[in-house]
Amino acid sequence: MIKVDGISKQFKLYRSPADRLKEIVFRKSYHKDFLALDNISFEVKNGETLGIIGQNGAGKSTLLKILSGIVISDKGTIKVDGKVTGLLELGTGFNAEMTGLENIYMNGTHIGMSRDELDKKKQAIIDFSELGEFINEPLKTYSSGMTMRLAFSIAIHADPTCFLVDEALSVGDVYFQQKCMRKIQEFRAAGGSIVFVSHDMNAVKTLCDAAIMLDHGKMIDCGEPKDVVAFYQNLILKKTHHGDVPVQVQVKSVEKEHLVRNSGISTGEVEMVSFKVCNEKDEVISYIESEQNLKIVFEIKTLRDLSDPHYGISIKNKFGVSIFETNTYCMGINTLPVKKGQHITVTFEMRCPLAPGDYPISLGVAEKGFDHGSFEEYILILQDIEILKVLSNNQSIIFSGVFNMHPKVRVQQ
């Protein structure tokens, strides 16, 4: 669908508009070069959804503008098979002085729709946007959410073969966001390709078939969405807490005890001693039936004094989306300070109402909690340290989804 080969883009940054004129007149440089993209290559296949992640300023929006034809790259080639449209920065391709209806024709023409096509689809665009009588009002009177409604409605009705989605989608209200996501899912199910930029890591892991990560204009990771997202989150933690010490953990299972070299984050001030999953009889297990009780137990050794330590766990599904996570701070547990060299054993006991499947378990140790589960310092984070296999329970109701909500039903006539 799309093949990008070695594209780069550099911008000239001026301190003021006058510097542009001075540069022309005096033939002297008054700008600073900014490399927004540096030798980016990837492919998006037919029917594939590609996620693009990275911090602000990484080059994500510039890349989408190049794919949509708004910006021309300095180097490299882009091959596109079919029409590409999308929802980019809010207001791109619109005139604030014109009405919503007039902008339908103007913006639709910009993205390759003919006058006859716009005449036929005009009412469908208006109906989907749900703007009603506001369609005849100037765009400058619209809220950001109303502008997003109009932009998405035009783009999705252009019958693209590839749809570009930027963070602009997050501007709308929850109702319309869900409506947009259903339309995107329909487009995807019909074989359309999607390039999806988002800071919502769960959305990337759920919606995308592949992902790439940009950092300061360079592509530094690509592959399975859950792996790229984990790499991104670890990178953020590394930037926050300098130093990354590989961790070896003794994991106990029914079959054997083994050492796992985990790629998580550690300041080197907490030593992971052991980890195990047990049933309610304290027997080490590698699987459990749904609805049974389980214990997650891990032992650490502190290599420094901790005044306000807290301990947490996270359970994810196979896509890397968090199913459940909590910690002692969020549970209102008053933990005691620990001294250097102390051994601490942490035990989480819970019921397991999950649907059958494989669920990776992660854990963490942090210092000084505040707000809604944030911490001043993350000391140890171990991703996917063990896989919890959940089997079906013949005593439970048949259900689909993530977990059993234990419904009660009453039917009356």
PDB file of C-alpha atoms in Angstrom, residues 24 44-45 58 104 135 157 164 171 195 224 288 377 390-391:
ATOM      1  CA  ILE A  24      17.468  37.045   1.050  1.00  0.00           C
ATOM      2  CA  VAL A  44       2.364  -0.488   5.139  1.00  0.00           C
ATOM      3  CA  LYS A  45       0.714  -3.465   3.462  1.00  0.00           C
ATOM      4  CA  ALA A  58       9.847  13.103  17.501  1.00  0.00           C
ATOM      5  CA  ILE A 104     -16.774  20.364   2.630  1.00  0.00           C
ATOM      6  CA  ILE A 135     -23.097  23.355   8.842  1.00  0.00           C
ATOM      7  CA  HIS A 157     -16.184   9.612   2.975  1.00  0.00           C
ATOM      8  CA  LEU A 164      -4.049   8.601   8.361  1.00  0.00           C
ATOM      9  CA  VAL A 171     -10.276  16.380  20.642  1.00  0.00           C
ATOM     10  CA  VAL A 195      -1.404   4.754   9.757  1.00  0.00           C
ATOM     11  CA  GLU A 224       5.191  -6.026  17.158  1.00  0.00           C
ATOM     12  CA  ILE A 288      -4.903 -21.785  37.259  1.00  0.00           C
ATOM     13  CA  GLU A 377      11.127   7.526  41.930  1.00  0.00           C
ATOM     14  CA  VAL A 390      -5.761 -19.299  32.872  1.00  0.00           C
ATOM     15  CA  LEU A 391      -7.908 -22.333  32.033  1.00  0.00           C
TER      16      LEU A 391
END
